[in-house]
Structure formats: C-alpha cells, structure tokens
Amino acid sequence: MPLACLTDFQAFARERLPKSTWDFIEGGADDSFTRDDNIAAFKRIRLRPRYLKNVVNVDTRTTIQGEEITAPICISPTGFHCLVWPDGEMSTARAAQAAGVCYITSTFATCALEDIAATAPRGLRWFQLYVHPDRQLSKQLVQRVESLGFRALVITVDVPKLGNRRHDIRNQLDLKLNLLLKDLHSPKERTSMPYFQMSPIDSSICWNDLSWLQSITRLPIILKGILTKEDAELAVKHNIHGIIVSNHGGRQLDDVLASIDALAEVVAAVKGKMEVYLDGGIRTGNDVLKALALGAKCVFLGRPILWGLAYKGEDGVKEVLNIIKNEFHTSMALTGCQSVAEINQDMIQFSRL
Ligand code: FNR
C-alpha cells in the first residue's frame, strides 16, 4: 500500500528500526509534554478559507536569506543519519537537492562534510554549529564549511546542556560506540579523532561571543531555539540574520511552549528586521500554512525526514518532501492563495477547545 501522509512513514519507521534507534529519534525530554504539544498546538488553530479566488496557478516558491526554494518547507538539522540509512546524510542531501529545498546539516552528521557537499553540489545547504569549548576547532570547522559552499551558519542555542532523555538512559544508548562524527574532524584526521574528544558543547557561550563568530565568517548567522521576545530583541541588537523558533522537537527543556505558540511573540519582537522560521510538529501542509499565517518565512522538518530515510533512503526523503509539498499546494488552493506572499493572519483563528 502506498504511503499517503507523513505519519504513514512514522509507522513504517517504527516497525523497521531497532527499538533503541526508534526511541532516540522519537523521544522527547522528561515527560515529552512539549514534544506532544508541538503537534497538538497546530490542532488548536483553525483555518478561515476564502473562495472564488481563481487558484488555477498556485505558486509555492519563496526565498530564504535571498535564495529561492520550491516551497517554504526545508530540513532541520538532525544528527546520526547513518543510524537510519547506510549513507545517511548523503542520501538526505541528494533528496533535498532534487526537491529544491534547503538542508541544514548537523554538527553531529555521520558523513564527512566534503562527501555531503560533493554528492549534492547544487543543493542549498546551511550548517548547524554546536560551538566546541576549543574555539580553534570551531573556527576551523566554520572555515571548512564556508569553503565547501554552505550558505549560512545556524547556531543552536538551546543545548547549553543535553536534555534529560529517559528512554536513552533506559536503553543505555551509547552513540559514541556506534559512530564516528566525521564532520567534526579535519579532512586528514577525520577517521582517527575519537568522538569523545570532539563531542562536547560549550556551555559558557553567551550573547557577547556572537561577535567572535561574526568575526570569523562572512556567512549569515541564524539562531535556532529562540522562544521569547526578550531573546528575539537581543538577536536584533546583535545583528543576527534570522531566527528559527524551535524547542528542539521537545528534546531539551520540557514544559516550554509549543513552537507554533511561541512564533507570534518572536515575529512581533523582531519587527521585520530579520526572517523568522519555525520547526517542531510540522506534519501536514495545513501546519505549514498555519505557521506562515503566523509570520514564519519557512518551516523545517526534523523527525519526518528521518522516517523517510528509514523507509527508502534518498527516495524515502524525496517522497516525504513531495507529499508535504503537495499537501501545502492543496492547502493554498483550498484557502484561496495563489502565492505564498498572500498567506496572512486573517486565514487562521484559535479554537476555543
Ligand atoms: C534533533 N535536533 C537537532 N537540532 C540541532 O540543532 N542539532 C542536532 O544535531 C539535532 N539532532 C537531532 C536529532 C534527532 C534524532 C531529532 C529528532 C532532533 C532537533 C531538530 O533540529 C528539530 O528542532 C526538531 O526535530 C523539530 O521537531 P520535529 O519536526 O521533529 O517535530
């Protein structure tokens, strides 16, 4: 039976993957309240369609940081793709290139950055950086990324410490033993540097350190994980180029707002001075439309990409992207939008339930 929606891929992946891998992908922090609320919150928003508007030609294209994408649906950084499919991130990169969307490659990628860039040379790629306590290593990595044609640097701010993932504790999951994180290594050393030396994330990083990052790269800097107006205002003050409103798929601090519920506050705070994006809980074309109606320029998918990868590698990710892009096209037509620019706040209302 063909798979018809993103949750069909979820069911397939659950069957196919070993339990510890499935739990690692699917799990949230603590009670997984925020992970589940990311999904539930979209269902609290209702659509207000407008009819008789000629939707023969619906155009889903848009831009992010000045670059065209075929639809405002891109790929969030997730680590360890080789846990799910043999050539992991390389399959993901090819699928993103074929779909004409942006792929944010994680610091915890399990294929070398050189190989990811070479396998999809025309794809739009951003790089997600966890700043390492050894700033020299981070500087080398940023310079490597820039020379490989990655077009933006995404700094994930919501991991000063890893969230409490109970299922990984119960499963005694040890990613270090399974995989080598090739992207952290210099090309020469990339098979010899042990993971444990390379994996720490700098918990001392502060707003003032952003000027150091800005001094070592010409790439636009985007902050991933901002949830409040206070931090959004600081991002404007520090000349940041974009924000991804995100709670890490509910894997870091539990009991924070669902991403979609935090979006409007952040959009209002930046006053149009930078693009605002969103990830967390996007599963349908209607979800994409709701996020854009609340001011997101584009959304990103986390787990659904891994479900597609588990299904059929590159082809599975292509299918996932294709299905949600088609759903979004239908959502636009059925609400009366010919172009992404027409999507606005009047198209939604919050349900009283
Ligand atoms: C993540 N996420 C993540 N984020 C990040 O900045 N760097 C990373 O390496 C990872 N790794 C990672 C692994 C796995 C298995 C998951 C599920 C998530 C978080 C990710 O970028 C994104 O914020 C969420 O996954 C979005 O929520 P959905 O789409 O999964 O609901």
mmCIF file of C-alpha atoms and ligand atoms in Angstrom:
data_model
loop_
_atom_site.group_PDB
_atom_site.id
_atom_site.type_symbol
_atom_site.label_atom_id
_atom_site.label_comp_id
_atom_site.label_asym_id
_atom_site.label_seq_id
_atom_site.Cartn_x
_atom_site.Cartn_y
_atom_site.Cartn_z
ATOM 1 C CA MET A 1 0.000 0.000 0.000
ATOM 2 C CA PRO A 2 1.478 3.416 -0.908
ATOM 3 C CA LEU A 3 2.283 5.738 1.977
ATOM 4 C CA ALA A 4 -0.078 8.733 1.848
ATOM 5 C CA CYS A 5 0.962 11.114 4.629
ATOM 6 C CA LEU A 6 3.954 11.778 6.869
ATOM 7 C CA THR A 7 2.609 9.738 9.791
ATOM 8 C CA ASP A 8 2.448 6.678 7.488
ATOM 9 C CA PHE A 9 6.248 6.962 7.277
ATOM 10 C CA GLN A 10 6.390 7.229 11.072
ATOM 11 C CA ALA A 11 4.519 3.923 11.418
ATOM 12 C CA PHE A 12 6.836 2.277 8.892
ATOM 13 C CA ALA A 13 9.986 3.543 10.634
ATOM 14 C CA ARG A 14 8.739 2.333 13.994
ATOM 15 C CA GLU A 15 8.379 -1.193 12.564
ATOM 16 C CA ARG A 16 11.708 -1.172 10.797
ATOM 17 C CA LEU A 17 14.173 0.435 13.198
ATOM 18 C CA PRO A 18 15.739 -1.199 16.273
ATOM 19 C CA LYS A 19 13.956 -0.086 19.455
ATOM 20 C CA SER A 20 16.878 1.972 20.812
ATOM 21 C CA THR A 21 17.206 3.887 17.492
ATOM 22 C CA TRP A 22 13.450 4.461 17.307
ATOM 23 C CA ASP A 23 13.385 5.736 20.905
ATOM 24 C CA PHE A 24 16.369 8.017 20.236
ATOM 25 C CA ILE A 25 14.637 9.608 17.257
ATOM 26 C CA GLU A 26 11.142 9.821 18.616
ATOM 27 C CA GLY A 27 11.801 10.631 22.266
ATOM 28 C CA GLY A 28 11.371 13.958 23.985
ATOM 29 C CA ALA A 29 12.893 15.224 27.221
ATOM 30 C CA ASP A 30 11.435 14.320 30.615
ATOM 31 C CA ASP A 31 7.669 13.671 30.196
ATOM 32 C CA SER A 32 7.742 14.526 26.454
ATOM 33 C CA PHE A 33 4.975 17.054 27.152
ATOM 34 C CA THR A 34 6.373 19.696 24.790
ATOM 35 C CA ARG A 35 7.113 17.126 22.066
ATOM 36 C CA ASP A 36 3.426 16.160 22.051
ATOM 37 C CA ASP A 37 2.191 19.737 22.457
ATOM 38 C CA ASN A 38 4.149 20.730 19.319
ATOM 39 C CA ILE A 39 1.660 18.576 17.396
ATOM 40 C CA ALA A 40 -1.459 19.281 19.499
ATOM 41 C CA ALA A 41 -0.969 23.056 19.265
ATOM 42 C CA PHE A 42 -1.426 23.006 15.483
ATOM 43 C CA LYS A 43 -4.799 21.333 16.020
ATOM 44 C CA ARG A 44 -5.912 24.249 18.229
ATOM 45 C CA ILE A 45 -5.683 26.532 15.197
ATOM 46 C CA ARG A 46 -8.495 26.553 12.637
ATOM 47 C CA LEU A 47 -8.367 27.792 9.045
ATOM 48 C CA ARG A 48 -10.578 30.514 7.524
ATOM 49 C CA PRO A 49 -10.742 29.771 3.790
ATOM 50 C CA ARG A 50 -11.668 32.323 1.136
ATOM 51 C CA TYR A 51 -13.342 31.086 -2.044
ATOM 52 C CA LEU A 52 -13.997 32.223 -5.633
ATOM 53 C CA LYS A 53 -10.411 33.418 -5.990
ATOM 54 C CA ASN A 54 -9.065 31.631 -9.117
ATOM 55 C CA VAL A 55 -6.474 29.161 -7.929
ATOM 56 C CA VAL A 56 -5.606 27.637 -11.307
ATOM 57 C CA ASN A 57 -1.977 28.637 -10.806
ATOM 58 C CA VAL A 58 -0.755 28.147 -7.261
ATOM 59 C CA ASP A 59 2.919 29.012 -6.761
ATOM 60 C CA THR A 60 4.561 27.581 -3.629
ATOM 61 C CA ARG A 61 8.001 29.108 -4.284
ATOM 62 C CA THR A 62 9.628 31.540 -1.865
ATOM 63 C CA THR A 63 13.085 32.665 -0.713
ATOM 64 C CA ILE A 64 15.148 32.294 2.455
ATOM 65 C CA GLN A 65 18.156 34.565 3.015
ATOM 66 C CA GLY A 66 17.719 35.659 -0.602
ATOM 67 C CA GLU A 67 17.865 32.146 -2.117
ATOM 68 C CA GLU A 68 14.924 30.584 -3.929
ATOM 69 C CA ILE A 69 13.360 27.353 -2.665
ATOM 70 C CA THR A 70 10.483 25.460 -4.317
ATOM 71 C CA ALA A 71 8.318 25.612 -1.181
ATOM 72 C CA PRO A 72 8.722 27.007 2.351
ATOM 73 C CA ILE A 73 9.441 23.509 3.680
ATOM 74 C CA CYS A 74 13.072 22.615 4.412
ATOM 75 C CA ILE A 75 15.115 20.179 6.515
ATOM 76 C CA SER A 76 16.087 20.797 10.161
ATOM 77 C CA PRO A 77 19.453 19.617 11.423
ATOM 78 C CA THR A 78 19.311 16.148 12.939
ATOM 79 C CA GLY A 79 22.393 14.112 13.827
ATOM 80 C CA PHE A 80 23.320 10.493 13.173
ATOM 81 C CA HIS A 81 21.585 9.812 9.827
ATOM 82 C CA CYS A 82 23.809 6.724 9.367
ATOM 83 C CA LEU A 83 21.948 5.100 12.261
ATOM 84 C CA VAL A 84 18.929 5.010 9.948
ATOM 85 C CA TRP A 85 20.352 4.508 6.432
ATOM 86 C CA PRO A 86 23.836 3.377 5.285
ATOM 87 C CA ASP A 87 24.960 6.570 3.533
ATOM 88 C CA GLY A 88 22.901 8.747 5.890
ATOM 89 C CA GLU A 89 23.383 12.459 5.303
ATOM 90 C CA MET A 90 24.490 11.922 1.694
ATOM 91 C CA SER A 91 21.049 10.488 0.844
ATOM 92 C CA THR A 92 19.382 13.371 2.666
ATOM 93 C CA ALA A 93 21.460 15.933 0.769
ATOM 94 C CA ARG A 94 20.602 14.405 -2.629
ATOM 95 C CA ALA A 95 16.892 14.322 -1.789
ATOM 96 C CA ALA A 96 16.947 17.974 -0.682
ATOM 97 C CA GLN A 97 18.741 18.989 -3.867
ATOM 98 C CA ALA A 98 16.206 17.119 -6.016
ATOM 99 C CA ALA A 99 13.319 18.743 -4.125
ATOM 100 C CA GLY A 100 14.859 22.230 -4.374
ATOM 101 C CA VAL A 101 14.802 22.887 -0.635
ATOM 102 C CA CYS A 102 17.434 23.775 1.964
ATOM 103 C CA TYR A 103 19.100 21.093 4.081
ATOM 104 C CA ILE A 104 20.650 22.188 7.388
ATOM 105 C CA THR A 105 23.462 19.732 8.061
ATOM 106 C CA SER A 106 24.083 18.964 11.751
ATOM 107 C CA THR A 107 27.409 19.218 13.582
ATOM 108 C CA PHE A 108 26.609 15.611 14.525
ATOM 109 C CA ALA A 109 26.475 14.425 10.917
ATOM 110 C CA THR A 110 27.835 10.937 10.381
ATOM 111 C CA CYS A 111 29.127 11.525 6.823
ATOM 112 C CA ALA A 112 32.032 13.860 6.111
ATOM 113 C CA LEU A 113 31.061 17.372 5.044
ATOM 114 C CA GLU A 114 33.179 17.009 1.903
ATOM 115 C CA ASP A 115 31.147 13.954 0.865
ATOM 116 C CA ILE A 116 27.818 15.655 1.612
ATOM 117 C CA ALA A 117 28.808 18.680 -0.491
ATOM 118 C CA ALA A 118 30.162 16.515 -3.336
ATOM 119 C CA THR A 119 27.096 14.280 -3.599
ATOM 120 C CA ALA A 120 24.673 17.218 -3.985
ATOM 121 C CA PRO A 121 26.796 20.073 -5.350
ATOM 122 C CA ARG A 122 23.836 22.203 -6.493
ATOM 123 C CA GLY A 123 21.820 21.850 -3.280
ATOM 124 C CA LEU A 124 21.231 24.769 -0.919
ATOM 125 C CA ARG A 125 22.899 23.820 2.376
ATOM 126 C CA TRP A 126 23.248 25.575 5.708
ATOM 127 C CA PHE A 127 25.445 24.264 8.525
ATOM 128 C CA GLN A 128 24.280 23.873 12.133
ATOM 129 C CA LEU A 129 27.057 24.548 14.617
ATOM 130 C CA TYR A 130 27.396 23.448 18.213
ATOM 131 C CA VAL A 131 30.231 25.633 19.481
ATOM 132 C CA HIS A 132 33.048 23.476 20.855
ATOM 133 C CA PRO A 133 34.893 24.527 24.064
ATOM 134 C CA ASP A 134 38.071 24.607 21.964
ATOM 135 C CA ARG A 135 37.343 27.733 19.890
ATOM 136 C CA GLN A 136 40.155 26.921 17.471
ATOM 137 C CA LEU A 137 38.374 23.696 16.486
ATOM 138 C CA SER A 138 35.129 25.580 15.969
ATOM 139 C CA LYS A 139 36.922 28.206 13.883
ATOM 140 C CA GLN A 140 38.475 25.531 11.650
ATOM 141 C CA LEU A 141 35.089 23.875 11.216
ATOM 142 C CA VAL A 142 33.384 27.161 10.293
ATOM 143 C CA GLN A 143 36.088 27.941 7.731
ATOM 144 C CA ARG A 144 35.798 24.450 6.274
ATOM 145 C CA VAL A 145 32.028 24.798 5.998
ATOM 146 C CA GLU A 146 32.356 28.162 4.275
ATOM 147 C CA SER A 147 34.874 26.827 1.758
ATOM 148 C CA LEU A 148 32.565 23.891 0.971
ATOM 149 C CA GLY A 149 29.774 26.232 -0.135
ATOM 150 C CA PHE A 150 27.424 26.094 2.860
ATOM 151 C CA ARG A 151 25.439 29.337 2.722
ATOM 152 C CA ALA A 152 24.555 30.097 6.358
ATOM 153 C CA LEU A 153 25.618 29.195 9.869
ATOM 154 C CA VAL A 154 22.860 28.039 12.206
ATOM 155 C CA ILE A 155 23.848 28.309 15.871
ATOM 156 C CA THR A 156 21.721 26.083 18.082
ATOM 157 C CA VAL A 157 21.239 27.953 21.353
ATOM 158 C CA ASP A 158 19.028 25.570 23.329
ATOM 159 C CA VAL A 159 21.678 22.976 24.209
ATOM 160 C CA PRO A 160 23.927 24.509 26.905
ATOM 161 C CA LYS A 161 23.483 21.020 28.351
ATOM 162 C CA LEU A 162 21.801 17.935 26.927
ATOM 163 C CA GLY A 163 18.146 17.495 27.927
ATOM 164 C CA ASN A 164 17.102 14.576 30.081
ATOM 165 C CA ARG A 165 16.174 11.772 27.684
ATOM 166 C CA ARG A 166 14.813 8.983 29.851
ATOM 167 C CA HIS A 167 14.394 6.407 27.083
ATOM 168 C CA ASP A 168 18.098 6.729 26.109
ATOM 169 C CA ILE A 169 19.055 6.169 29.748
ATOM 170 C CA ARG A 170 16.801 3.119 29.974
ATOM 171 C CA ASN A 171 18.155 1.747 26.685
ATOM 172 C CA GLN A 172 21.736 2.519 27.771
ATOM 173 C CA LEU A 173 22.198 4.137 24.369
ATOM 174 C CA ASP A 174 25.832 4.868 23.615
ATOM 175 C CA LEU A 175 26.177 6.695 20.303
ATOM 176 C CA LYS A 176 29.916 7.065 20.875
ATOM 177 C CA LEU A 177 30.468 3.364 20.478
ATOM 178 C CA ASN A 178 28.422 3.139 17.309
ATOM 179 C CA LEU A 179 29.503 6.046 15.212
ATOM 180 C CA LEU A 180 32.286 8.416 14.429
ATOM 181 C CA LEU A 181 31.223 12.018 13.924
ATOM 182 C CA LYS A 182 33.158 12.708 10.765
ATOM 183 C CA ASP A 183 32.204 16.340 10.318
ATOM 184 C CA LEU A 184 33.999 17.463 13.418
ATOM 185 C CA HIS A 185 37.291 16.167 12.136
ATOM 186 C CA SER A 186 39.707 17.901 9.864
ATOM 187 C CA PRO A 187 39.764 16.120 6.472
ATOM 188 C CA LYS A 188 43.144 14.496 7.196
ATOM 189 C CA GLU A 189 42.229 13.311 10.648
ATOM 190 C CA ARG A 190 38.629 12.558 10.116
ATOM 191 C CA THR A 191 38.807 8.848 10.712
ATOM 192 C CA SER A 192 41.220 8.959 13.626
ATOM 193 C CA MET A 193 39.841 11.522 16.065
ATOM 194 C CA PRO A 194 37.809 9.791 18.710
ATOM 195 C CA TYR A 195 34.290 11.002 19.219
ATOM 196 C CA PHE A 196 34.650 11.637 22.930
ATOM 197 C CA GLN A 197 37.310 14.313 22.354
ATOM 198 C CA MET A 198 35.223 16.088 19.813
ATOM 199 C CA SER A 199 31.676 15.990 21.058
ATOM 200 C CA PRO A 200 31.436 18.467 23.970
ATOM 201 C CA ILE A 201 29.275 21.547 23.547
ATOM 202 C CA ASP A 202 30.452 24.814 25.114
ATOM 203 C CA SER A 203 28.010 25.695 27.893
ATOM 204 C CA SER A 204 29.726 29.017 28.561
ATOM 205 C CA ILE A 205 28.654 30.600 25.269
ATOM 206 C CA CYS A 206 26.950 33.998 25.685
ATOM 207 C CA TRP A 207 25.491 36.778 23.548
ATOM 208 C CA ASN A 208 28.865 38.536 23.602
ATOM 209 C CA ASP A 209 30.502 35.547 21.888
ATOM 210 C CA LEU A 210 28.408 36.115 18.773
ATOM 211 C CA SER A 211 30.730 38.928 17.697
ATOM 212 C CA TRP A 212 33.586 36.411 17.716
ATOM 213 C CA LEU A 213 31.583 34.144 15.401
ATOM 214 C CA GLN A 214 30.746 37.116 13.185
ATOM 215 C CA SER A 215 34.456 37.959 13.019
ATOM 216 C CA ILE A 216 35.453 34.513 11.690
ATOM 217 C CA THR A 217 32.845 34.124 8.928
ATOM 218 C CA ARG A 218 31.088 36.055 6.194
ATOM 219 C CA LEU A 219 28.131 33.686 6.329
ATOM 220 C CA PRO A 220 24.803 34.949 7.666
ATOM 221 C CA ILE A 221 24.219 33.752 11.230
ATOM 222 C CA ILE A 222 20.892 32.278 12.270
ATOM 223 C CA LEU A 223 19.943 31.378 15.845
ATOM 224 C CA LYS A 224 17.970 28.166 16.331
ATOM 225 C CA GLY A 225 15.983 27.640 19.523
ATOM 226 C CA ILE A 226 14.788 31.163 20.411
ATOM 227 C CA LEU A 227 11.364 31.126 22.145
ATOM 228 C CA THR A 228 10.923 34.551 23.773
ATOM 229 C CA LYS A 229 10.609 38.206 22.783
ATOM 230 C CA GLU A 230 13.484 39.095 25.117
ATOM 231 C CA ASP A 231 15.925 36.853 23.224
ATOM 232 C CA ALA A 232 14.457 37.888 19.864
ATOM 233 C CA GLU A 233 15.164 41.537 20.717
ATOM 234 C CA LEU A 234 18.736 40.641 21.701
ATOM 235 C CA ALA A 235 19.152 38.827 18.376
ATOM 236 C CA VAL A 236 18.173 42.036 16.558
ATOM 237 C CA LYS A 237 20.611 44.018 18.703
ATOM 238 C CA HIS A 238 23.417 41.595 17.807
ATOM 239 C CA ASN A 239 22.807 41.869 14.039
ATOM 240 C CA ILE A 240 21.686 38.272 13.607
ATOM 241 C CA HIS A 241 20.237 37.399 10.176
ATOM 242 C CA GLY A 242 17.465 35.027 11.175
ATOM 243 C CA ILE A 243 15.781 33.047 13.956
ATOM 244 C CA ILE A 244 14.418 29.524 13.948
ATOM 245 C CA VAL A 245 11.697 29.391 16.599
ATOM 246 C CA SER A 246 12.204 25.900 17.973
ATOM 247 C CA ASN A 247 12.175 23.840 21.155
ATOM 248 C CA HIS A 248 14.402 21.157 19.620
ATOM 249 C CA GLY A 249 11.383 18.941 18.939
ATOM 250 C CA GLY A 250 10.714 18.828 22.703
ATOM 251 C CA ARG A 251 14.077 17.121 23.326
ATOM 252 C CA GLN A 252 15.686 19.803 25.520
ATOM 253 C CA LEU A 253 13.681 21.773 28.126
ATOM 254 C CA ASP A 254 10.301 20.133 28.660
ATOM 255 C CA ASP A 255 7.216 22.243 29.545
ATOM 256 C CA VAL A 256 8.137 25.137 27.259
ATOM 257 C CA LEU A 257 5.608 26.487 24.753
ATOM 258 C CA ALA A 258 4.895 24.551 21.593
ATOM 259 C CA SER A 259 6.916 26.182 18.792
ATOM 260 C CA ILE A 260 3.804 27.395 16.971
ATOM 261 C CA ASP A 261 2.567 29.037 20.195
ATOM 262 C CA ALA A 262 5.870 30.919 20.598
ATOM 263 C CA LEU A 263 6.027 32.125 16.992
ATOM 264 C CA ALA A 264 3.805 35.226 17.107
ATOM 265 C CA GLU A 265 5.724 36.723 20.071
ATOM 266 C CA VAL A 266 9.072 36.342 18.292
ATOM 267 C CA VAL A 267 7.733 37.659 14.970
ATOM 268 C CA ALA A 268 6.337 40.750 16.720
ATOM 269 C CA ALA A 269 9.611 41.365 18.583
ATOM 270 C CA VAL A 270 11.879 41.366 15.516
ATOM 271 C CA LYS A 271 9.664 43.952 13.752
ATOM 272 C CA GLY A 272 10.554 42.669 10.279
ATOM 273 C CA LYS A 273 14.307 43.193 10.823
ATOM 274 C CA MET A 274 15.115 39.532 10.085
ATOM 275 C CA GLU A 275 13.447 36.412 8.741
ATOM 276 C CA VAL A 276 11.800 34.137 11.296
ATOM 277 C CA TYR A 277 11.447 30.404 10.657
ATOM 278 C CA LEU A 278 9.888 27.590 12.691
ATOM 279 C CA ASP A 279 10.374 23.906 13.398
ATOM 280 C CA GLY A 280 8.604 21.426 15.677
ATOM 281 C CA GLY A 281 5.497 19.392 14.973
ATOM 282 C CA ILE A 282 5.093 20.168 11.265
ATOM 283 C CA ARG A 283 3.374 17.103 9.811
ATOM 284 C CA THR A 284 0.911 18.391 7.175
ATOM 285 C CA GLY A 285 0.513 21.057 4.523
ATOM 286 C CA ASN A 286 -2.056 22.778 6.727
ATOM 287 C CA ASP A 287 0.576 23.036 9.503
ATOM 288 C CA VAL A 288 2.887 24.821 7.046
ATOM 289 C CA LEU A 289 0.103 27.233 6.084
ATOM 290 C CA LYS A 290 -0.685 27.995 9.758
ATOM 291 C CA ALA A 291 2.988 28.726 10.529
ATOM 292 C CA LEU A 292 3.244 31.080 7.548
ATOM 293 C CA ALA A 293 -0.022 32.780 8.561
ATOM 294 C CA LEU A 294 1.582 33.497 11.952
ATOM 295 C CA GLY A 295 4.636 35.080 10.324
ATOM 296 C CA ALA A 296 7.145 32.291 9.596
ATOM 297 C CA LYS A 297 9.004 32.682 6.292
ATOM 298 C CA CYS A 298 9.645 28.950 6.077
ATOM 299 C CA VAL A 299 9.327 25.805 8.205
ATOM 300 C CA PHE A 300 11.734 22.948 8.789
ATOM 301 C CA LEU A 301 11.109 19.213 9.303
ATOM 302 C CA GLY A 302 13.048 17.112 11.835
ATOM 303 C CA ARG A 303 11.747 13.611 12.547
ATOM 304 C CA PRO A 304 9.729 13.182 9.308
ATOM 305 C CA ILE A 305 12.975 13.329 7.316
ATOM 306 C CA LEU A 306 14.427 10.504 9.421
ATOM 307 C CA TRP A 307 11.235 8.458 8.885
ATOM 308 C CA GLY A 308 11.633 8.930 5.112
ATOM 309 C CA LEU A 309 15.303 7.969 5.336
ATOM 310 C CA ALA A 310 14.409 4.812 7.265
ATOM 311 C CA TYR A 311 11.806 3.946 4.615
ATOM 312 C CA LYS A 312 13.953 4.135 1.454
ATOM 313 C CA GLY A 313 16.979 6.418 1.919
ATOM 314 C CA GLU A 314 17.132 9.185 -0.682
ATOM 315 C CA ASP A 315 13.871 8.079 -2.341
ATOM 316 C CA GLY A 316 12.093 7.955 1.021
ATOM 317 C CA VAL A 317 13.138 11.532 1.878
ATOM 318 C CA LYS A 318 12.065 12.648 -1.611
ATOM 319 C CA GLU A 319 8.654 11.043 -1.020
ATOM 320 C CA VAL A 320 8.225 12.748 2.350
ATOM 321 C CA LEU A 321 9.079 16.137 0.847
ATOM 322 C CA ASN A 322 6.878 15.524 -2.165
ATOM 323 C CA ILE A 323 3.848 14.567 -0.085
ATOM 324 C CA ILE A 324 4.033 17.574 2.233
ATOM 325 C CA LYS A 325 4.728 19.948 -0.671
ATOM 326 C CA ASN A 326 1.646 18.612 -2.478
ATOM 327 C CA GLU A 327 -0.415 18.935 0.695
ATOM 328 C CA PHE A 328 0.754 22.534 1.065
ATOM 329 C CA HIS A 329 -0.220 23.236 -2.552
ATOM 330 C CA THR A 330 -3.703 21.875 -1.778
ATOM 331 C CA SER A 331 -3.880 23.925 1.450
ATOM 332 C CA MET A 332 -3.082 27.085 -0.506
ATOM 333 C CA ALA A 333 -5.648 26.329 -3.235
ATOM 334 C CA LEU A 334 -8.392 25.450 -0.739
ATOM 335 C CA THR A 335 -7.833 28.627 1.281
ATOM 336 C CA GLY A 336 -7.675 30.833 -1.816
ATOM 337 C CA CYS A 337 -3.963 31.683 -2.119
ATOM 338 C CA GLN A 338 -2.124 31.883 -5.421
ATOM 339 C CA SER A 339 1.202 32.836 -3.887
ATOM 340 C CA VAL A 340 2.978 32.370 -0.556
ATOM 341 C CA ALA A 341 3.005 36.161 -0.093
ATOM 342 C CA GLU A 342 -0.808 36.136 0.157
ATOM 343 C CA ILE A 343 -0.823 33.925 3.275
ATOM 344 C CA ASN A 344 -1.711 36.096 6.274
ATOM 345 C CA GLN A 345 -3.110 36.161 9.792
ATOM 346 C CA ASP A 346 -6.740 36.553 8.663
ATOM 347 C CA MET A 347 -6.593 32.958 7.436
ATOM 348 C CA ILE A 348 -6.477 31.440 10.925
ATOM 349 C CA GLN A 349 -8.294 31.573 14.222
ATOM 350 C CA PHE A 350 -7.570 29.913 17.552
ATOM 351 C CA SER A 351 -10.087 27.274 18.538
ATOM 352 C CA ARG A 352 -11.800 27.678 21.914
ATOM 353 C CA LEU A 353 -11.268 23.973 22.703
HETATM 354 C C1 FNR B 1 17.382 16.707 16.501
HETATM 355 N N1 FNR B 1 17.519 18.091 16.556
HETATM 356 C C2 FNR B 1 18.774 18.651 16.414
HETATM 357 N N2 FNR B 1 18.923 20.013 16.407
HETATM 358 C C3 FNR B 1 20.138 20.576 16.225
HETATM 359 O O1 FNR B 1 20.242 21.801 16.220
HETATM 360 N N3 FNR B 1 21.239 19.787 16.046
HETATM 361 C C4 FNR B 1 21.179 18.423 16.035
HETATM 362 O O2 FNR B 1 22.183 17.741 15.843
HETATM 363 C C5 FNR B 1 19.912 17.831 16.251
HETATM 364 N N4 FNR B 1 19.795 16.465 16.284
HETATM 365 C C6 FNR B 1 18.537 15.902 16.369
HETATM 366 C C7 FNR B 1 18.421 14.502 16.295
HETATM 367 C C8 FNR B 1 17.157 13.920 16.320
HETATM 368 C C9 FNR B 1 17.043 12.432 16.217
HETATM 369 C C10 FNR B 1 15.998 14.741 16.417
HETATM 370 C C11 FNR B 1 14.611 14.142 16.400
HETATM 371 C C12 FNR B 1 16.112 16.108 16.508
HETATM 372 C C13 FNR B 1 16.313 18.967 16.636
HETATM 373 C C14 FNR B 1 15.783 19.277 15.232
HETATM 374 O O3 FNR B 1 16.636 20.138 14.547
HETATM 375 C C15 FNR B 1 14.412 19.968 15.256
HETATM 376 O O4 FNR B 1 14.471 21.101 16.085
HETATM 377 C C16 FNR B 1 13.245 19.090 15.695
HETATM 378 O O5 FNR B 1 13.430 17.738 15.316
HETATM 379 C C17 FNR B 1 11.961 19.629 15.058
HETATM 380 O O6 FNR B 1 10.845 18.947 15.502
HETATM 381 P P1 FNR B 1 10.130 17.761 14.674
HETATM 382 O O7 FNR B 1 9.988 18.182 13.221
HETATM 383 O O8 FNR B 1 10.983 16.565 14.849
HETATM 384 O O9 FNR B 1 8.808 17.655 15.377
#
